[in-house]
Short mmCIF file of C-alpha atoms and ligand atoms in Angstrom, two decimals:
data_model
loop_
_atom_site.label_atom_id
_atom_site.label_comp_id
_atom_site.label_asym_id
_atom_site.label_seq_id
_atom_site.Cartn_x
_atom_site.Cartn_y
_atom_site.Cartn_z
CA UNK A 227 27.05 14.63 -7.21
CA UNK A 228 23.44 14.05 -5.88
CA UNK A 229 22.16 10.91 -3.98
CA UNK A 230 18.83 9.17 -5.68
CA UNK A 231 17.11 6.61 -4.80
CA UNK A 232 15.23 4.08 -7.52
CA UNK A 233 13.50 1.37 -7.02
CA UNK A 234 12.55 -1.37 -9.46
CA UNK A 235 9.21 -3.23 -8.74
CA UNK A 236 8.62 -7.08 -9.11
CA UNK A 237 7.20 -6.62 -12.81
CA UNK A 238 10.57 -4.26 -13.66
CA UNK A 239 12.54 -6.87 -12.88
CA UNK A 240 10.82 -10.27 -13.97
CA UNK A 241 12.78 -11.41 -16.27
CA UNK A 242 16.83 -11.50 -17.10
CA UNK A 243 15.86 -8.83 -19.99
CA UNK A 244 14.32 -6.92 -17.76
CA UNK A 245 16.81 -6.47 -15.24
CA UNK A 246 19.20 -5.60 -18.02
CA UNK A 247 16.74 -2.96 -18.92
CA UNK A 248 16.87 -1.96 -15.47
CA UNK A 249 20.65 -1.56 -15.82
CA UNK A 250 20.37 0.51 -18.86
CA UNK A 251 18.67 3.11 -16.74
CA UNK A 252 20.60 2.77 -14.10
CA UNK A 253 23.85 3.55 -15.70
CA UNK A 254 22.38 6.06 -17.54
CA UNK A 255 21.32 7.53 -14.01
CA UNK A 256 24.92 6.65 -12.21
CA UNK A 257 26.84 8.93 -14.76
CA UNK A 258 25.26 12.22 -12.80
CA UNK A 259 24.36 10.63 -9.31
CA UNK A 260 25.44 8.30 -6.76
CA UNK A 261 22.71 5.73 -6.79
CA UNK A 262 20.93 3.59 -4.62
CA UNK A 263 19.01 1.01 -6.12
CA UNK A 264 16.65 -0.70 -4.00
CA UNK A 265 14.83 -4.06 -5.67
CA UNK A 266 11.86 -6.34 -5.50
CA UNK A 267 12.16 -10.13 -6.13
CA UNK A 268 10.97 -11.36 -9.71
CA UNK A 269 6.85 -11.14 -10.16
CA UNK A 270 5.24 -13.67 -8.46
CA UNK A 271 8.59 -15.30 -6.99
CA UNK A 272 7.21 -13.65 -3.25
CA UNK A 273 3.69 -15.69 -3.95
CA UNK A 274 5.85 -18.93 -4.52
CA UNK A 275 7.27 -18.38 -1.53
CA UNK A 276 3.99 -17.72 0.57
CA UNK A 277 3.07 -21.02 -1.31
CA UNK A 278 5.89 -23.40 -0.14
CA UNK A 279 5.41 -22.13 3.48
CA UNK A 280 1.44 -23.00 3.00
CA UNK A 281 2.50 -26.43 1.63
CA UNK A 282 4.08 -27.33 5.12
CA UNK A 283 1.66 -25.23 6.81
CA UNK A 284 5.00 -23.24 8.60
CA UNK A 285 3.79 -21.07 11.46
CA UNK A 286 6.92 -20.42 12.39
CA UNK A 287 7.11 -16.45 11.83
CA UNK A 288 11.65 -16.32 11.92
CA UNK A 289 11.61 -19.42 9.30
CA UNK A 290 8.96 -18.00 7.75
CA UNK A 291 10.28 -13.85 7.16
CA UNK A 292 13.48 -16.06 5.87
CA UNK A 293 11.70 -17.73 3.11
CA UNK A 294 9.43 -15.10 1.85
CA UNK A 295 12.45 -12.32 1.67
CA UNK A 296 14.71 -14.44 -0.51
CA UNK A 297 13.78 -13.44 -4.04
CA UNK A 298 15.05 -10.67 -3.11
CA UNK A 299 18.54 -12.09 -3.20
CA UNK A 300 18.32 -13.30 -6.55
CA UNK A 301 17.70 -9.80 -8.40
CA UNK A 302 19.67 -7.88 -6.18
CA UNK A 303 22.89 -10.58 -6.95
CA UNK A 304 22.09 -10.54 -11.04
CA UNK A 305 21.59 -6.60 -11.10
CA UNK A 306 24.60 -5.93 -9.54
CA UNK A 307 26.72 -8.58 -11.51
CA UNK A 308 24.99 -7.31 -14.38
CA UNK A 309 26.12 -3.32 -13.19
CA UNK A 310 29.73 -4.83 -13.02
CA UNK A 311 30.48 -6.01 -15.88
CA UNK A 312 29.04 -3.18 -17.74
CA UNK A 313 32.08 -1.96 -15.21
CA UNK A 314 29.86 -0.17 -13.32
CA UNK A 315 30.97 0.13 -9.26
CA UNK A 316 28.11 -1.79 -7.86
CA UNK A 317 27.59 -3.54 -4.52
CA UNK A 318 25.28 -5.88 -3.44
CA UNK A 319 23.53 -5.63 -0.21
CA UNK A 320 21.01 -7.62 1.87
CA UNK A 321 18.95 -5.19 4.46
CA UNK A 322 20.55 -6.80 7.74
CA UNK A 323 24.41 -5.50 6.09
CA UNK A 324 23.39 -2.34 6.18
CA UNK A 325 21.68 -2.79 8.91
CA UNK A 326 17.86 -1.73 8.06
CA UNK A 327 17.20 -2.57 12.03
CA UNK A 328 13.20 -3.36 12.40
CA UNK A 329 11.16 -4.42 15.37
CA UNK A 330 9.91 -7.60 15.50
CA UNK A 331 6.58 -7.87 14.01
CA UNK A 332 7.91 -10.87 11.91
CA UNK A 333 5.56 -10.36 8.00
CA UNK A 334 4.67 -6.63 8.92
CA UNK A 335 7.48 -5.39 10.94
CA UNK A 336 8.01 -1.67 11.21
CA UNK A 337 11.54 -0.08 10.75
CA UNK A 338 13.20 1.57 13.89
CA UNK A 339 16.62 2.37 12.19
CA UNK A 340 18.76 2.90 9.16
CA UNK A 341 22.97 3.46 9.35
CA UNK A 342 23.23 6.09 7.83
CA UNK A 343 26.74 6.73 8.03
CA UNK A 344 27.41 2.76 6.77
CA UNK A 345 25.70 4.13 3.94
CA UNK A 346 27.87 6.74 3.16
CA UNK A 347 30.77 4.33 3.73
CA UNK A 348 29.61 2.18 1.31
CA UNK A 349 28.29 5.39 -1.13
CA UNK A 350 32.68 6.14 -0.95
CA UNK A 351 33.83 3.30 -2.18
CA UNK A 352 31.01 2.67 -4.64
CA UNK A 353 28.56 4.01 -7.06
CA UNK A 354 25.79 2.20 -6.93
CA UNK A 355 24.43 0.13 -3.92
CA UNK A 356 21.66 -2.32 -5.25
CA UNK A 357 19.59 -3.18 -1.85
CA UNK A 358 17.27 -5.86 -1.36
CA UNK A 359 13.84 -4.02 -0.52
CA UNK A 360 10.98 -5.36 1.89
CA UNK A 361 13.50 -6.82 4.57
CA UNK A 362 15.27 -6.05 7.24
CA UNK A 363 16.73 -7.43 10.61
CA UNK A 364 15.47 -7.19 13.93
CA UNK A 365 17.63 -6.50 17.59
CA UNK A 366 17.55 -10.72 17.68
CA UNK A 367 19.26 -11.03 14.79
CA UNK A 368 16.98 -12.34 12.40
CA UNK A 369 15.60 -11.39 8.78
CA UNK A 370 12.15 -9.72 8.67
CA UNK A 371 9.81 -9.00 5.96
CA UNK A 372 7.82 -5.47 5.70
CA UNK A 373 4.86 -6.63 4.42
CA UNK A 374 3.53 -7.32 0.99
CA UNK A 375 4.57 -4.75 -1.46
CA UNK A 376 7.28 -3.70 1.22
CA UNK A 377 9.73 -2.50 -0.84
CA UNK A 378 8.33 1.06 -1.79
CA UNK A 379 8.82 1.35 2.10
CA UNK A 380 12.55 0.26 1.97
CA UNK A 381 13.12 2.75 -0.65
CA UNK A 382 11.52 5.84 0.88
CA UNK A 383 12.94 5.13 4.38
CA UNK A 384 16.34 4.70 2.84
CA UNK A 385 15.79 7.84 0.61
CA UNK A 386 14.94 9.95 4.43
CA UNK A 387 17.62 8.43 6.13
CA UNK A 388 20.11 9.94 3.67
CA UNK A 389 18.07 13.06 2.05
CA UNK A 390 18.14 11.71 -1.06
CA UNK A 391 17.50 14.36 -3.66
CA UNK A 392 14.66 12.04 -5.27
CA UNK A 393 13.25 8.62 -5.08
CA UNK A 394 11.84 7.41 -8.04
CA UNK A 395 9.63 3.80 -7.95
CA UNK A 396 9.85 2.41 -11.06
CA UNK A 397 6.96 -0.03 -12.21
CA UNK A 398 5.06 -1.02 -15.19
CA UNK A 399 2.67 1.57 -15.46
CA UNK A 400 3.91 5.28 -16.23
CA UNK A 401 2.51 6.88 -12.75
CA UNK A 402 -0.94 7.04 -11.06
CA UNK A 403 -4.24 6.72 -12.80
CA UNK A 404 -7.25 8.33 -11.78
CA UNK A 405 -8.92 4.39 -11.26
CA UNK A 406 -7.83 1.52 -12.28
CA UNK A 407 -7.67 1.16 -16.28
CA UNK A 408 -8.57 -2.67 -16.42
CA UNK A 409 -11.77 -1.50 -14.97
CA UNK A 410 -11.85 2.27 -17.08
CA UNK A 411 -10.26 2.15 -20.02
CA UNK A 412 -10.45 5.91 -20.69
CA UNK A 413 -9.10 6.70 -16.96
CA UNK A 414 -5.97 9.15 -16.61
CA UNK A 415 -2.60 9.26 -15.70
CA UNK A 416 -2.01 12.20 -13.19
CA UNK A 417 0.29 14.48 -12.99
CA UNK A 418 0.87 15.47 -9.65
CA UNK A 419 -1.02 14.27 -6.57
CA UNK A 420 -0.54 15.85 -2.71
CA UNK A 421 0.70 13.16 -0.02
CA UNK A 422 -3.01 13.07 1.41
CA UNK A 423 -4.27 12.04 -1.55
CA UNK A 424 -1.88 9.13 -2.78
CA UNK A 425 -2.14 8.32 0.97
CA UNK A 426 -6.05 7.94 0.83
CA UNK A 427 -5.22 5.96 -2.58
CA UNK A 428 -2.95 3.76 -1.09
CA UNK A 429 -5.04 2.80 1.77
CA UNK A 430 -8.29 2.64 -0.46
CA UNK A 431 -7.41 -0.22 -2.43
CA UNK A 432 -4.78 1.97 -5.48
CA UNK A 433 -2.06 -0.92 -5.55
CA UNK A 434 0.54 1.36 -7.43
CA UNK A 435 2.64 2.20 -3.44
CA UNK A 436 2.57 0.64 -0.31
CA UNK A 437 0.78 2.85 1.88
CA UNK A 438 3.45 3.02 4.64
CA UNK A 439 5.77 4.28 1.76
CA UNK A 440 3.85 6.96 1.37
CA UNK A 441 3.08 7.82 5.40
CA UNK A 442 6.76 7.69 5.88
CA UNK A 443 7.15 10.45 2.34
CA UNK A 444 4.73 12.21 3.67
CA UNK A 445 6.20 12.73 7.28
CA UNK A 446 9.74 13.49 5.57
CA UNK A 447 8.33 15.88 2.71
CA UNK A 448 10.29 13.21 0.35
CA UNK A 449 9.31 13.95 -3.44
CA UNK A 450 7.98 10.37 -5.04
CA UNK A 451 7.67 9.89 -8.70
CA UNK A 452 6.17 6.91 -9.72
CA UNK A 453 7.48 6.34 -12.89
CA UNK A 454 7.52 3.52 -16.34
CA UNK A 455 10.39 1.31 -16.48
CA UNK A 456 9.39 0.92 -20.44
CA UNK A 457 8.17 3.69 -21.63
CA UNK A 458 10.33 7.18 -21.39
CA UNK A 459 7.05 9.30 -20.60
CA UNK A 460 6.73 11.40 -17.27
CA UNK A 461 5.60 9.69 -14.56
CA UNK A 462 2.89 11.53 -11.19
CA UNK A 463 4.89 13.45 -8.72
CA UNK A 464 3.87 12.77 -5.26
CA UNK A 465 4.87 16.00 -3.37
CA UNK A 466 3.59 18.65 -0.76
CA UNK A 467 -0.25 19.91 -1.67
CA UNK A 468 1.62 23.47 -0.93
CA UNK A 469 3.62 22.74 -4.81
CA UNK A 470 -0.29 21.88 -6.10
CA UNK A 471 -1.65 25.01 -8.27
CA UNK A 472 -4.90 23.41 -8.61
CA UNK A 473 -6.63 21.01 -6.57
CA UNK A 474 -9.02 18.93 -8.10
CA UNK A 475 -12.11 18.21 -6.62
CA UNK A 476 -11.87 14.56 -7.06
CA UNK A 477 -8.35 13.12 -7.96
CA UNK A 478 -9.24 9.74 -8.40
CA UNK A 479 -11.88 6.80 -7.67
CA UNK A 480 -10.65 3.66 -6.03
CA UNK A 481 -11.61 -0.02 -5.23
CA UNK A 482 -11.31 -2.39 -2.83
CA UNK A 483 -12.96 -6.38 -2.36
CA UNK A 484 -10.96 -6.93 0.18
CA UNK A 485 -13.76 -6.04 2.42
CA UNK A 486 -16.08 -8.32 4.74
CA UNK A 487 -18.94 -7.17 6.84
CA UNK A 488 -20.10 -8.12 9.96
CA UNK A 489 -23.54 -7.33 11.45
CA UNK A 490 -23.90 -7.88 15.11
CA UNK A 491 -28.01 -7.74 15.88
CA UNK A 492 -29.95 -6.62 19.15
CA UNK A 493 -26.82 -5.72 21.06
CA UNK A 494 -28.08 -3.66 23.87
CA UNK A 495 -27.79 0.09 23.67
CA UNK A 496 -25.93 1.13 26.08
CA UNK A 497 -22.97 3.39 27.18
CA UNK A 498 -19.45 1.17 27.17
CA UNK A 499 -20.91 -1.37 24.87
CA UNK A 500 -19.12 -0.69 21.71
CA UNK A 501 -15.53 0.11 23.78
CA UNK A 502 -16.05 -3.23 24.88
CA UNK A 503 -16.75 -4.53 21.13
CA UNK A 504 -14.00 -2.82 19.62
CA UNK A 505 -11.58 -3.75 22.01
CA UNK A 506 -12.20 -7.17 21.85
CA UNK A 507 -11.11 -6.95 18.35
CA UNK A 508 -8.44 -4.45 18.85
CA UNK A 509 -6.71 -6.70 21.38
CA UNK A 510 -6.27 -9.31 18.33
CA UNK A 511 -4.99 -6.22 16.19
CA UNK A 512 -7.95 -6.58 13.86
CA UNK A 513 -8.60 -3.69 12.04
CA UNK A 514 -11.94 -1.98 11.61
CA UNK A 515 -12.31 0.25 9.18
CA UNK A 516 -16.36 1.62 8.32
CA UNK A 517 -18.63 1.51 11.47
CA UNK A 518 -22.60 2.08 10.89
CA UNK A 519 -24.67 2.15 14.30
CA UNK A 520 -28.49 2.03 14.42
CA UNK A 521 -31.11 1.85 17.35
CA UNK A 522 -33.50 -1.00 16.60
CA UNK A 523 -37.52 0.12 16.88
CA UNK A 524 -37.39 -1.09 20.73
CA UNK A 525 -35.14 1.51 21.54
CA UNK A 526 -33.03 -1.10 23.84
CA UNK A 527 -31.01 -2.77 21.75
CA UNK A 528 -29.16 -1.72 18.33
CA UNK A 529 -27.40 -3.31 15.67
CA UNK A 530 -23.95 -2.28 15.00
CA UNK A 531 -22.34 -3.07 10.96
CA UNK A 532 -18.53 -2.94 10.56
CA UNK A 533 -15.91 -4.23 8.18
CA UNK A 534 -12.70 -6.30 8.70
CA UNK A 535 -9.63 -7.36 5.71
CA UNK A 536 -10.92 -10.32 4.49
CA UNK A 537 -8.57 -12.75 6.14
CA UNK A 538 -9.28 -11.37 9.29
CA UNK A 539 -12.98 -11.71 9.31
CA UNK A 540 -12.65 -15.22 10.69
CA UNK A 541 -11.04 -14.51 13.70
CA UNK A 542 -13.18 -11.26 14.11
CA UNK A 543 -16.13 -13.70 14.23
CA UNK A 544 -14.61 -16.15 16.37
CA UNK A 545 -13.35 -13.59 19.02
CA UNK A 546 -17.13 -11.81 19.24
CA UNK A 547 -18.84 -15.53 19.34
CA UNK A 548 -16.81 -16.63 22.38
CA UNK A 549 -17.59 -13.23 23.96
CA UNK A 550 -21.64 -13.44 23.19
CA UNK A 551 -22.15 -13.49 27.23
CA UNK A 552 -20.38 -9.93 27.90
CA UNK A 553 -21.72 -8.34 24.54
CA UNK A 554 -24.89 -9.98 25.13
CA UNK A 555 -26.29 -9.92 21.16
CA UNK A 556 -28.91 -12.00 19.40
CA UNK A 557 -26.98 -12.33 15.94
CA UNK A 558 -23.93 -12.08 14.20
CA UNK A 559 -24.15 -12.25 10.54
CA UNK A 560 -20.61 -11.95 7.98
CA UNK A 561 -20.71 -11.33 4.77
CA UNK A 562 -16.93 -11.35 2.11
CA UNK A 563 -18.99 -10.37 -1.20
CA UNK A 564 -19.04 -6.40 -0.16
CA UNK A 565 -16.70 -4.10 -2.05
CA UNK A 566 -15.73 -0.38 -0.84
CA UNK A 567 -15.31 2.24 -3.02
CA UNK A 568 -13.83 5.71 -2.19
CA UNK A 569 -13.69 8.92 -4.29
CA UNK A 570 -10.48 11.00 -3.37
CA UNK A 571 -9.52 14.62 -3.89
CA UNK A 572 -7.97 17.83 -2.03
CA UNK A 573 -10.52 20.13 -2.92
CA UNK A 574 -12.94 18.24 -1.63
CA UNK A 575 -12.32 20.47 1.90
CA UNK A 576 -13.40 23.65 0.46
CA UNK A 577 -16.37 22.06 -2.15
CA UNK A 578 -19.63 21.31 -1.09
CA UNK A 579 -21.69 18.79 -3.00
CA UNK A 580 -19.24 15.88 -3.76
CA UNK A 581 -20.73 13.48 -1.44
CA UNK A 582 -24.20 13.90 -2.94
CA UNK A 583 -23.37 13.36 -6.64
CA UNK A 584 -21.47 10.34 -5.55
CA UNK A 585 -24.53 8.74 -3.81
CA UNK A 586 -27.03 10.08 -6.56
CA UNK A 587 -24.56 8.23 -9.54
CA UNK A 588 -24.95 5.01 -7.64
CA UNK A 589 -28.21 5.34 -6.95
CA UNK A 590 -28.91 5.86 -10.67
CA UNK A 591 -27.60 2.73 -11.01
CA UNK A 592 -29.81 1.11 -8.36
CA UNK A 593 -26.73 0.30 -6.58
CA UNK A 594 -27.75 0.33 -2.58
CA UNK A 595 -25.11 1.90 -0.06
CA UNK A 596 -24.57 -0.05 2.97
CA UNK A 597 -22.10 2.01 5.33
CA UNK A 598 -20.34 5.25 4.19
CA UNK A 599 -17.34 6.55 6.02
CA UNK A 600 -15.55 9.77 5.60
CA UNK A 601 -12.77 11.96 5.93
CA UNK A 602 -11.83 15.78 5.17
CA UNK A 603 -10.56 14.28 1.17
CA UNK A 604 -12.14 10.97 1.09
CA UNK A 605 -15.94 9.48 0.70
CA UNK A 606 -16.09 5.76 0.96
CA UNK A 607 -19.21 3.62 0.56
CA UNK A 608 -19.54 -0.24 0.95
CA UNK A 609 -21.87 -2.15 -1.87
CA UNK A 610 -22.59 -5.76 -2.82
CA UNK A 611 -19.48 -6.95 -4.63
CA UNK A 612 -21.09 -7.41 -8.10
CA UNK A 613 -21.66 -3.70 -8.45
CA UNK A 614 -17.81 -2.86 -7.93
CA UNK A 615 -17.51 -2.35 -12.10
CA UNK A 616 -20.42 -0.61 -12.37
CA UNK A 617 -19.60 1.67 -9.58
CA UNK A 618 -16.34 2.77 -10.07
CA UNK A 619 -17.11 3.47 -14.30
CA UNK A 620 -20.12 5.74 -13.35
CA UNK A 621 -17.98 7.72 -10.73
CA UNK A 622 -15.65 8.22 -12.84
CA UNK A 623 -17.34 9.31 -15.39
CA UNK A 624 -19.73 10.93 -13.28
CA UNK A 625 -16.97 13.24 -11.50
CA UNK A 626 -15.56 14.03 -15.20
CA UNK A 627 -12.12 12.34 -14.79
CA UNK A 628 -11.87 10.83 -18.39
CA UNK A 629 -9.43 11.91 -20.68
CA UNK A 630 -11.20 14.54 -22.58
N1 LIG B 274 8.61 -8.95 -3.10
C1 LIG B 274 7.74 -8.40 -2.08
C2 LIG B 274 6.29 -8.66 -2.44
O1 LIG B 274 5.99 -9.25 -3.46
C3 LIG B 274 7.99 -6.97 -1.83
C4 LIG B 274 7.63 -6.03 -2.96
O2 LIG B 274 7.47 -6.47 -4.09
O3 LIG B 274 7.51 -4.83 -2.71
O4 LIG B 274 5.43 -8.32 -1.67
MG1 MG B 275 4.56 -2.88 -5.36
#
């Protein structure tokens, strides 16, 4: 018998119904593997949470990793009560019993170790081991949460740490899309995507995997299929560009608002000056992402654009305000309504003339660019906000992606 690993996403498992959907697969699944089924809480049950600890303003990161990990417990306890009286062998299990051992970056902590042989213990005596996803304990002894959308990480790191054969993420959409279909209507499900590219997805704003989940598949050269709970149709296979016999130019197009901008204005131009910038913001683990430098017409000072994550643009401003003496600027201007958008494909590398039809399509559109950023697969551009629709139909139709 093989060892997979399947995990069932918030919207999989929202409703009693649903999780006895979720059985149905499973035990169709358990009759020719040994199973590990790793869960998110009901949809929306992890934003109550984040609520209540709002409502009493909690900064207290142990109490707080507690609360937001507990829906979790609920659809991990009805699965596998669920699994057993279908008299399935099922056992229930919270991260810290097996232990998933993290560090202690309480709401975004990283894991350091999985038991692997309390695994197999459990995988004798049992066929099925439904695990509580986006948590896990740290070397004090207390619960930690993964970050949002955590569990996709759970799941692959469990699927490494025992070589599962596959791990299949289950959600309500059958696989990746080439954008977002609220937004394209005509956009594409894809059939197989290299690591890079889901990676570049992931980390551009595509919602369907948390991008660590697909770092850690990556590093492991673990298969992922993304795959319906609801409808029986193939999902994308994630896999090795190697196993791609074609590599599209441009997989996919992908959004993100959660963007902010900050201008800082006749900073002078000199060597050190943006080390000193960016590691003012570094040392508050803010994370920049575009950077756009230009030399103002005095040739002595420059401006210097960059964006933030929304909810860190606050602090980012705060931190370079109470430094204005050592960086020495004349303005510092934010801005939340910018939007980034990123076209993403493999064959980018070895094609010339991607970038240019991207910034001709939104320039037909009288859409202005205000940073760009690059990498070997990926172009990104920042706009105004209002333009994101706009933007991401004409790319994709401009870079042919519709189904024809
Ligand atoms: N329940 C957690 C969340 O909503 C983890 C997950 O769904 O992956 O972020
Ligand atoms: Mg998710």
């Amino acid at each position: 018998m093989n060892l997979i690993v399947m995990k069932f996403g918030g919207t999989s498992v929202g409703s009693i119904d649903k999780i006895k959907n979720v059985a149905d697969i499973v035990i169709k699944e358990a009759k020719l593997n040994k199973l590990i089924v790793v869960l998110s809480a009901m949809s929306g049950v992890t934003n109550e949470m984040q609520k209540y600890i709002d409502d009493v303003s909690s900064d207290e990161k142990i109490e707080n990793d507690l609360i937001l990990t507990s829906g979790e417990s609920v659809t991990v306890g009805l699965l596998s009560a669920i699994l057993k009286k279908r008299d399935i062998k099922s056992i229930p299990l919270l991260g810290w019993q097996i232990p998933i051992v993290t560090d202690n970056n309480y709401q975004k902590a990283k894991i350091l170790n999985i038991d692997k042989e309390r695994i197999n213990e459990f995988l004798k005596n049992f066929d099925v081991i439904v695990l509580a996803g986006f948590q896990g304990i740290n070397q004090e002894g207390h619960i930690t949460s993964l970050g949002r959308g955590g569990s996709d990480t759970t799941a692959v790191a469990i699927a490494s740490a025992v070589d599962a054969k596959r791990c299949d993420i289950y959600t309500d959409v059958d696989g990746v899309y080439t954008t977002d279909p609220n937004i394209v209507p005509e956009a594409k499900q894809i059939p197989k995507l290299a690591f890079e590219e889901m990676l570049e997805m992931s980390s551009t704003g595509a919602k369907v995997l948390h991008t660590r989940s697909v770092e850690l598949a990556m590093k492991n050269n673990l298969v992922l299929q993304v795959i319906s709970s609801i409808s029986k149709k193939p999902g994308t296979l994630i896999l090795d560009d190697k196993k791609l016999i074609e590599k599209e130019i441009v997989s996919g197009v992908s959004y993100s608002k959660n963007e902010s901008k900050i201008t800082i204005s006749g900073i002078p131009d000199r060597p050190g000056i943006s080390a000193l910038l960016f590691g003012l913001l570094a040392d508050q683990n803010i994370n920049v992402d575009m950077i756009v430098q230009n030399i103002s017409q005095d040739g002595i000072t420059a401006n210097i654009t960059f964006t933030v994550p929304n909810d860190e643009v606050n602090l980012a401003n705060n931190v370079l305000k109470t430094n204005i003496n050592k960086l020495d600027f004349s303005s510092i201007k934010t801005d939340k309504k910018v939007s980034k958008i990123s076209v993403i494909g493999m064959g980018m590398m070895s094609q010339s003339g991607v970038a240019k039809k991207m910034f001709k399509t939104l320039a037909d559109n009288s859409i202005n660019i205000l940073a760009i950023s690059t990498s070997e697969i990926k172009i990104s551009v920042l706009i105004d906000e209002k333009y994101t629709n706009i933007a991401v139909k004409s790319l994709h139709e401009a870079y042919n992606l519709k189904v024809k």
